[in-house]
Coordinates of C-alpha atoms and ligand atoms in Angstrom, one line a residue:
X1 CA 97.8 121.5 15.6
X2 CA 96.5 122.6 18.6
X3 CA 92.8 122.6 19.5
X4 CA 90.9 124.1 22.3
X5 CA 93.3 123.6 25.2
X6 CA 93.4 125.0 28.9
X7 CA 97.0 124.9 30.2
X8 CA 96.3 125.1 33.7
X9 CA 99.1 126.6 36.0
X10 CA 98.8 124.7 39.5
X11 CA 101.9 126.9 40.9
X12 CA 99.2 129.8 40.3
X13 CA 96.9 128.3 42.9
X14 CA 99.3 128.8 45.9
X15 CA 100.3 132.0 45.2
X16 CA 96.6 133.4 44.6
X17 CA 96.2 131.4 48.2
X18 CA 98.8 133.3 49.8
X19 CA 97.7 136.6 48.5
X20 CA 94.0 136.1 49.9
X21 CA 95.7 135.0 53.0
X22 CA 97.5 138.8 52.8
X23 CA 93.9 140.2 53.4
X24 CA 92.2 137.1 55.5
X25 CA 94.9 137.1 58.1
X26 CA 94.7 133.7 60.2
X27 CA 91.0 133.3 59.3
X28 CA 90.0 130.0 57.5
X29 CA 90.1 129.6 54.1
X30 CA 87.6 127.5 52.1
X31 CA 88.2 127.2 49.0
X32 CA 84.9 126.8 46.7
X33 CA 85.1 124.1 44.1
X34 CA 81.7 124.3 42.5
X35 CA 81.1 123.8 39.1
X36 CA 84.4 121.4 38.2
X37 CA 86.0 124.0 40.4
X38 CA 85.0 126.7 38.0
X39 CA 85.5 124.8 34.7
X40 CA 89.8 124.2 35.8
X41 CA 88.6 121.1 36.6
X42 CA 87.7 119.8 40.1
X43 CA 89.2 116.3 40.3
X44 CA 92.5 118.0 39.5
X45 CA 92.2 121.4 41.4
X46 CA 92.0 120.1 44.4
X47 CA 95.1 117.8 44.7
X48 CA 97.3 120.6 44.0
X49 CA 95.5 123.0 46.6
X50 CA 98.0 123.7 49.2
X51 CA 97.3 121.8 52.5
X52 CA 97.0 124.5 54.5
X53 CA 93.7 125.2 53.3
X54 CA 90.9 124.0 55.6
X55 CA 88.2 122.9 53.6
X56 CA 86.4 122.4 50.1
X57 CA 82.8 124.4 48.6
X58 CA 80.8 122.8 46.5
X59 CA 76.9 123.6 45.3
X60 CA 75.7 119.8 45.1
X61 CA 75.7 116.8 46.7
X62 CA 77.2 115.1 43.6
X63 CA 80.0 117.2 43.5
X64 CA 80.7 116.6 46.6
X65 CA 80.8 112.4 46.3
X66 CA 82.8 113.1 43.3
X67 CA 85.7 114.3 45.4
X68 CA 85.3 111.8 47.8
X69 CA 85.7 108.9 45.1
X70 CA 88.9 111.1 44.1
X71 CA 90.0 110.2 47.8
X72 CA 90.1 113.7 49.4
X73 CA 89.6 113.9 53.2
X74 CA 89.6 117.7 53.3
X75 CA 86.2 118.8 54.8
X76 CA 83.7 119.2 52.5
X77 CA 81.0 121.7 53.1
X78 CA 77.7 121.7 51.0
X79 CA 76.8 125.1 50.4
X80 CA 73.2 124.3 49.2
X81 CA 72.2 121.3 51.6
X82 CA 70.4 118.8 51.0
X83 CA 67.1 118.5 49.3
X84 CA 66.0 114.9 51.0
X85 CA 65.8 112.2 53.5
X86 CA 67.8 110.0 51.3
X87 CA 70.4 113.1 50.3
X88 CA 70.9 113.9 53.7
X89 CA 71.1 109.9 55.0
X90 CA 74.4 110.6 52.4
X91 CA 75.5 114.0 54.1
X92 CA 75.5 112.1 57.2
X93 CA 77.2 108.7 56.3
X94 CA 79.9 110.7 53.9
X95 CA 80.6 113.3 56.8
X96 CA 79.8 116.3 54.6
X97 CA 79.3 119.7 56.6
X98 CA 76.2 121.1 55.5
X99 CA 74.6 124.8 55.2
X100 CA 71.2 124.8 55.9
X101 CA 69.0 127.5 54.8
X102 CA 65.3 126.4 55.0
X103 CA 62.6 125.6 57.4
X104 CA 62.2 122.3 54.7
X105 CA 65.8 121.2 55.2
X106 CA 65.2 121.4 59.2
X107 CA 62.2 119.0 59.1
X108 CA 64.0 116.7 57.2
X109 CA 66.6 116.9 60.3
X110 CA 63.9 116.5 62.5
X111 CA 62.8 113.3 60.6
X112 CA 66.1 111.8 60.5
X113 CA 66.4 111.4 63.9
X114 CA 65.5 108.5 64.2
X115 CA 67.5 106.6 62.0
X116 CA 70.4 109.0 62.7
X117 CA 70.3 107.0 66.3
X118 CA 69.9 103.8 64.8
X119 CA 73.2 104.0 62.9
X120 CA 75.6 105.4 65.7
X121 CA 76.9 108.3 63.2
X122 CA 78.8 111.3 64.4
X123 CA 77.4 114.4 63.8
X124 CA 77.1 116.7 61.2
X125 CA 78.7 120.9 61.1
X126 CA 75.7 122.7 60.6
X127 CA 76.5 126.2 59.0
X128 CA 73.0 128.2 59.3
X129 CA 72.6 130.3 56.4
X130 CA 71.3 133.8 57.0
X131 CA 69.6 136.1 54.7
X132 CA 70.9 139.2 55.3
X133 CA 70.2 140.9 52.0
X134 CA 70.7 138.6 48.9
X135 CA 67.1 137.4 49.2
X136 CA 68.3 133.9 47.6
X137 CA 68.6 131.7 50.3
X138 CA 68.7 131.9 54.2
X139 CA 66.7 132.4 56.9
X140 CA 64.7 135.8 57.1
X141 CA 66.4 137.8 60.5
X142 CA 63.0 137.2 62.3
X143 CA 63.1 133.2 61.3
X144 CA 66.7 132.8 62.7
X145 CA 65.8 132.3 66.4
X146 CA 63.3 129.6 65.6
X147 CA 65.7 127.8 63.7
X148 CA 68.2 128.0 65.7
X149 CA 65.9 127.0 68.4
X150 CA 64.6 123.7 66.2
X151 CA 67.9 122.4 64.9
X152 CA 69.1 122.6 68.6
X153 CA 66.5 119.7 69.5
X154 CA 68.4 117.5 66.6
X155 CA 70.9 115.0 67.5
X156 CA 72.2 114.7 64.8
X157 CA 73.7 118.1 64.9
X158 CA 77.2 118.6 66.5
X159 CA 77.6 121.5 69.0
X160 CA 78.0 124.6 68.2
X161 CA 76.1 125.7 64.9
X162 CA 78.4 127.6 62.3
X163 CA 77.0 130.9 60.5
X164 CA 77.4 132.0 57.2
X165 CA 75.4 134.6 55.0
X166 CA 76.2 136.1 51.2
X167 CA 76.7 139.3 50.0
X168 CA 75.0 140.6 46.9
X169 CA 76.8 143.9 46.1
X170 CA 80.3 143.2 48.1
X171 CA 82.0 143.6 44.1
X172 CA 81.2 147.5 44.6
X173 CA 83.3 149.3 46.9
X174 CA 81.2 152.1 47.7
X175 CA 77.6 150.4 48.2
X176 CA 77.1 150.4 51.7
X177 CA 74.5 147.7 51.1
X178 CA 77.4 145.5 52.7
X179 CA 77.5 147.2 55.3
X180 CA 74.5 147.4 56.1
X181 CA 74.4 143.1 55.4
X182 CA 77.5 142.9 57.5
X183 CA 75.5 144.8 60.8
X184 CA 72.7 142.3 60.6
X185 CA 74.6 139.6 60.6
X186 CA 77.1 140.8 63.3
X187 CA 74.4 141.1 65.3
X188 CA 72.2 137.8 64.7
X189 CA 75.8 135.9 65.4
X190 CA 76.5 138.2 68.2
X191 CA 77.0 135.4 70.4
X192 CA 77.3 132.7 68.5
X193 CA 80.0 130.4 69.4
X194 CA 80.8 128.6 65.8
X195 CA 82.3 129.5 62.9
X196 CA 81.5 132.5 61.3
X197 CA 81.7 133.7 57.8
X198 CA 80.1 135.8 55.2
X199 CA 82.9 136.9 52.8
X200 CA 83.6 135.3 49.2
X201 CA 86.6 136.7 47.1
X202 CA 84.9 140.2 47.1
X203 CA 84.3 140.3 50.8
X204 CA 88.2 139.3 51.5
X205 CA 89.5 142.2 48.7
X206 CA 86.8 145.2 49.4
X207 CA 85.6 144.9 53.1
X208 CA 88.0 143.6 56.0
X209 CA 85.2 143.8 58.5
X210 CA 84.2 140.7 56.5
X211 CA 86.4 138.5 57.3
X212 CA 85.4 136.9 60.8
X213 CA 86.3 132.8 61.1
X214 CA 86.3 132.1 58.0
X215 CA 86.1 133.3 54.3
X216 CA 85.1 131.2 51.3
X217 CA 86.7 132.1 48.0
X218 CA 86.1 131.6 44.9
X219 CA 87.0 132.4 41.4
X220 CA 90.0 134.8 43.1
X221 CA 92.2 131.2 43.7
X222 CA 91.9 130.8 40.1
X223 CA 93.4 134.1 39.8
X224 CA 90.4 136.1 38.9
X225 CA 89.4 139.0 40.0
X226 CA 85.4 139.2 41.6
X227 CA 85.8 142.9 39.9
X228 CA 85.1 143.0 36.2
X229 CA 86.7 146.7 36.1
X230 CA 90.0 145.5 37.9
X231 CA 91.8 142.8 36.9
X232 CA 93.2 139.4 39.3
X233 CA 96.7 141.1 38.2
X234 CA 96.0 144.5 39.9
X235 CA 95.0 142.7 42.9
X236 CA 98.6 140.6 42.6
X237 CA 96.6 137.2 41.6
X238 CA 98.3 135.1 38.7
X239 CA 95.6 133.1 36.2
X240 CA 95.1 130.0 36.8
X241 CA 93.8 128.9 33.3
X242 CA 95.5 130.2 30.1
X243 CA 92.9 129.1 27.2
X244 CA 94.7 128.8 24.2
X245 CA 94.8 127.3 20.4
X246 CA 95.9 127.8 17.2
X247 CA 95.3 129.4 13.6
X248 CA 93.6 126.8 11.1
X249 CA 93.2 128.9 8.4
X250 CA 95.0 132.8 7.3
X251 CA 93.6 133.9 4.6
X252 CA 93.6 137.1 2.4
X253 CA 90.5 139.0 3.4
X254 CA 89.5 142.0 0.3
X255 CA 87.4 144.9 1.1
X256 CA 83.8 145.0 0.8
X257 CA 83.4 141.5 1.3
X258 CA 81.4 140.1 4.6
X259 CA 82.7 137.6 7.3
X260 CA 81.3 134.4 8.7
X261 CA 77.4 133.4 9.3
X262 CA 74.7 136.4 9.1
X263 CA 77.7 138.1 7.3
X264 CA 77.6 140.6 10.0
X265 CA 80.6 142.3 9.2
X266 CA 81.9 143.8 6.0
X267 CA 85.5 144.0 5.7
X268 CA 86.7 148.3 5.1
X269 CA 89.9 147.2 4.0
X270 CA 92.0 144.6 2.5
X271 CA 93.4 142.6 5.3
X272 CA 95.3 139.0 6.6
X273 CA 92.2 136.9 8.3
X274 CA 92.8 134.1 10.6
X275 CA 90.2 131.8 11.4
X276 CA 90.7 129.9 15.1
X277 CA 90.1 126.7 16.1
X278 CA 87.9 127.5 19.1
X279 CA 83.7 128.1 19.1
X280 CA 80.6 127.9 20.8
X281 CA 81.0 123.8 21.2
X282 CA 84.2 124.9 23.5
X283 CA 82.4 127.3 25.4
X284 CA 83.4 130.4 23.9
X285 CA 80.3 132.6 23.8
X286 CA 78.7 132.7 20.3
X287 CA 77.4 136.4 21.5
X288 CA 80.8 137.8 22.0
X289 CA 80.5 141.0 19.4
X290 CA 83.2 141.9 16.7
X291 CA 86.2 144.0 18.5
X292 CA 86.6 141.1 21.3
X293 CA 90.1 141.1 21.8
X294 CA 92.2 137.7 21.5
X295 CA 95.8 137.3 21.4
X296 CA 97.9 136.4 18.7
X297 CA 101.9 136.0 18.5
X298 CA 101.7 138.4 21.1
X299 CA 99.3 141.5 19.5
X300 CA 95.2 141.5 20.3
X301 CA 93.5 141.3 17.5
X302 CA 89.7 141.5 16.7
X303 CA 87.3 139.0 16.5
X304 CA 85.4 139.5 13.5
X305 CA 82.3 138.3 12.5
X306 CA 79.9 135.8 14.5
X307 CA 81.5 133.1 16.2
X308 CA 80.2 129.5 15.3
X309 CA 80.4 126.4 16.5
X310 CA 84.3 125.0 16.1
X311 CA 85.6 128.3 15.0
X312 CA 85.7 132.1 15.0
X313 CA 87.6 134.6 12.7
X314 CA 90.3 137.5 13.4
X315 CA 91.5 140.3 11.6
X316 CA 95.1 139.7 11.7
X317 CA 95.8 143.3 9.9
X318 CA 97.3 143.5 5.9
X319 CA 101.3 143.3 7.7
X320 CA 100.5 140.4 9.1
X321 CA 103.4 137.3 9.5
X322 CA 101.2 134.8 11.5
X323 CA 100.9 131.0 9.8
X324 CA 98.8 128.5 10.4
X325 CA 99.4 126.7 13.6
X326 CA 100.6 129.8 15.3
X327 CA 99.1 130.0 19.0
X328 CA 96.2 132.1 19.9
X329 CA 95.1 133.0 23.4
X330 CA 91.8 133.4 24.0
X331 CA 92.3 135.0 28.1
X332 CA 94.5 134.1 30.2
X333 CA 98.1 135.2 31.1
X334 CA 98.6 138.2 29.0
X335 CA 95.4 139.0 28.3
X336 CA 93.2 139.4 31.6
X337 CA 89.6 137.1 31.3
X338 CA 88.2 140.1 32.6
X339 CA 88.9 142.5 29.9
X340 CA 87.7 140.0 27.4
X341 CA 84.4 139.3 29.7
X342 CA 83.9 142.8 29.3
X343 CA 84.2 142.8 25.8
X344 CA 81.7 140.2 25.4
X345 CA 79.1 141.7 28.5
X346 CA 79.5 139.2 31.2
X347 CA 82.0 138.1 34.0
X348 CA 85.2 136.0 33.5
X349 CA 83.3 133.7 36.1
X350 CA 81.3 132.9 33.1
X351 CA 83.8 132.4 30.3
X352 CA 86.2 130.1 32.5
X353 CA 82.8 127.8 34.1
X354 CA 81.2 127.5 30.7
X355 CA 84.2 125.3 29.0
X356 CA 82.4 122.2 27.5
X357 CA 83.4 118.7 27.5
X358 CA 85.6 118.7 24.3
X359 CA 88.5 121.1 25.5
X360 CA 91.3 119.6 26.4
X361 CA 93.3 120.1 29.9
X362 CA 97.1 120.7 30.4
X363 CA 98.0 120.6 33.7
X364 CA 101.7 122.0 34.8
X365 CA 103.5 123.3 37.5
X366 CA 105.2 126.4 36.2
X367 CA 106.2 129.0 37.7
X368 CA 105.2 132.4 36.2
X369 CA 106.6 135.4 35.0
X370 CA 106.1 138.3 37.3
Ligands
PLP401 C1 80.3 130.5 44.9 C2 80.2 131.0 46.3 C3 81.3 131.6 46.9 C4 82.5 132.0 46.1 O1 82.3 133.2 45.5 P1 83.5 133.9 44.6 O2 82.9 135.2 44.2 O3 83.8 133.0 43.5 O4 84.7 134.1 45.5 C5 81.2 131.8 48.3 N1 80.1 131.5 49.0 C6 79.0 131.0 48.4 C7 77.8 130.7 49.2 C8 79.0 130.7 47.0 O5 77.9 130.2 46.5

């Protein structure tokens, strides 16, 4: 019997590379990694990335030193920093290209100088981050010529800086907050002579004055779409992760009577139940409301009920054949993560990064049906 499993599809990954390279012409393409390379898992992701990728995102220095002990030499770029002498002593020694977005993380540069001398180390890619409207990290506009000015003065920087800034709204076609983000920084980086890049997977799909040096994608290589309202299909991408497992338990459900913890939902009819291995302790949100849709021998079906810990219930309908030990998807191929992260209020970024520890992991090179 099956349990909580994501079959992961690493043929997926070069095709959803090839299609972002459709809109990112001969820019760069780094592909973000973060968060066990949003919950496909990192270790693995990255040895079926195609090679002509040019480098790796990730949020933390851990992460990072993870895929070095996995042996990959692709560039690494830290897209937080470092937060001390003795991280970035590690950022220097490992080679790790580094954003730096605070007045704190230049001081640090300034202190290292000294030792950075000592040991004879090459350089590190500084990407200066610029705030340009997400008001999370990055220099403020007016603060960008002084840092600039500072990290110049360090040694230990190679020549030239790199750019980069986020967009906050880049997901909505028609907000011209981008552009309005894209004009600052086009004109901060005016004559910068680095790398530049600002766009994630939104930026490459929506807004092709984005694209610049280099774009940094995310959850679109796993197929996903940075949309919730249009689905990684629409935009050609193939999922990456199909989350599947099976029926435990089908049941006769008769009307009038309530389903699962809190009974918060009374059954109106009689009906076929099937109870699914899969719950909150595999990552599958305990707030997703009765009507989310799953898949079952090929029909969506309701969750009813509240989902608990190992297992959630479904109304199979009275006509149903199912049997325990049939197959349930959960998102995937044939039913979008989107339109069940819509279902359930959030993103698919959530429902694929939020796996925990006790699912399982298929990988497999298949190619899939158009
Ligand atoms: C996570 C992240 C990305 C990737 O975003 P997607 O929407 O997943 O493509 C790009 N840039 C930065 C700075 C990020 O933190």
């Amino acid at each position: 019997m099956k349990s909580a499993t994501a079959v992961i599809n690493t043929a997926a990954l070069t095709h959803n590379i090839e299609v972002i390279r459709q809109f990112t012409g001969d820019s760069q393409i780094w592909v973000m990694v973060k968060a066990n390379a949003y919950g496909h898992g990192m270790t693995e992701i990255v040895h079926h990335l195609p090679h002509n990728i040019t480098g790796l995102g990730v949020a933390r220095i851990d992460e990072a030193l993870k895929l070095r002990a996995h042996s990959v030499v692709k560039p690494i770029l830290l897209l937080e920093g470092y937060f001390s002498l003795d991280e970035l002593v590690v950022v220097a020694r490992s080679g790790f290209q580094t954003v730096i977005h605070s007045m704190q993380q230049i001081t640090l540069l300034e202190q290292f100088e000294g030792q950075y001398r000592a040991e004879g180390l090459p350089p590190i890619q500084v990407w200066l981050k610029i705030d340009t409207g997400m008001h999370r990290l990055g220099f403020r506009p007016e603060e960008v010529q002084t840092a600039i000015e500072r990290i110049s003065r360090c040694r230990s920087v190679a020549n030239p800086l790199h750019f980069m800034s986020h967009f906050s709204c880049a997901d909505e076609r028609d907000n011209d907050y981008t552009q309005q983000q894209l004009d600052i920084f086009s004109q901060l980086t005016r004559d910068c002579l680095g790398i530049r890049s600002i766009a994630a997977s939104s930026g490459c799909f929506n807004w092709p004055a984005s694209i610049y040096d280099a774009v940094r994608p995310g959850i679109s290589v796993y197929g996903i779409s940075p949309m919730n309202e249009i689905s990684g299909r629409e935009l050609g991408l193939r999922p990456v992760m199909t989350m599947i497992s099976s029926l435990i338990a089908v049941r006769d459900g008769k009307k009038g009577e309530s389903i699962g913890y809190g009974a918060t939902w009374t059954l109106q009819s009689d009906t076929k139940l099937g109870v699914v291995a899969m719950g909150y302790g595999d990552g599958y949100p305990r707030c997703a409301p009765s009507g989310t849709p799953v898949l079952v021998n090929g029909r969506r079906v309701p969750l009813l009920g509240r989902v608990s810990m190992d297992m959630f219930i479904v109304d199979l309908g009275i006509n149903s054949l199912d049997c325990v030990g049939d197959e349930v998807i959960l998102w995937g191929e044939d039913l979008p993560v989107e339109e069940v992260s819509r279902a359930i209020g959030t993103i698919g970024y959530e429902l694929v990064t939020n796996l925990t520890s006790r699912v399982k992991y298929i990988y497999s090179e298949r190619k899939n049906r158009e």
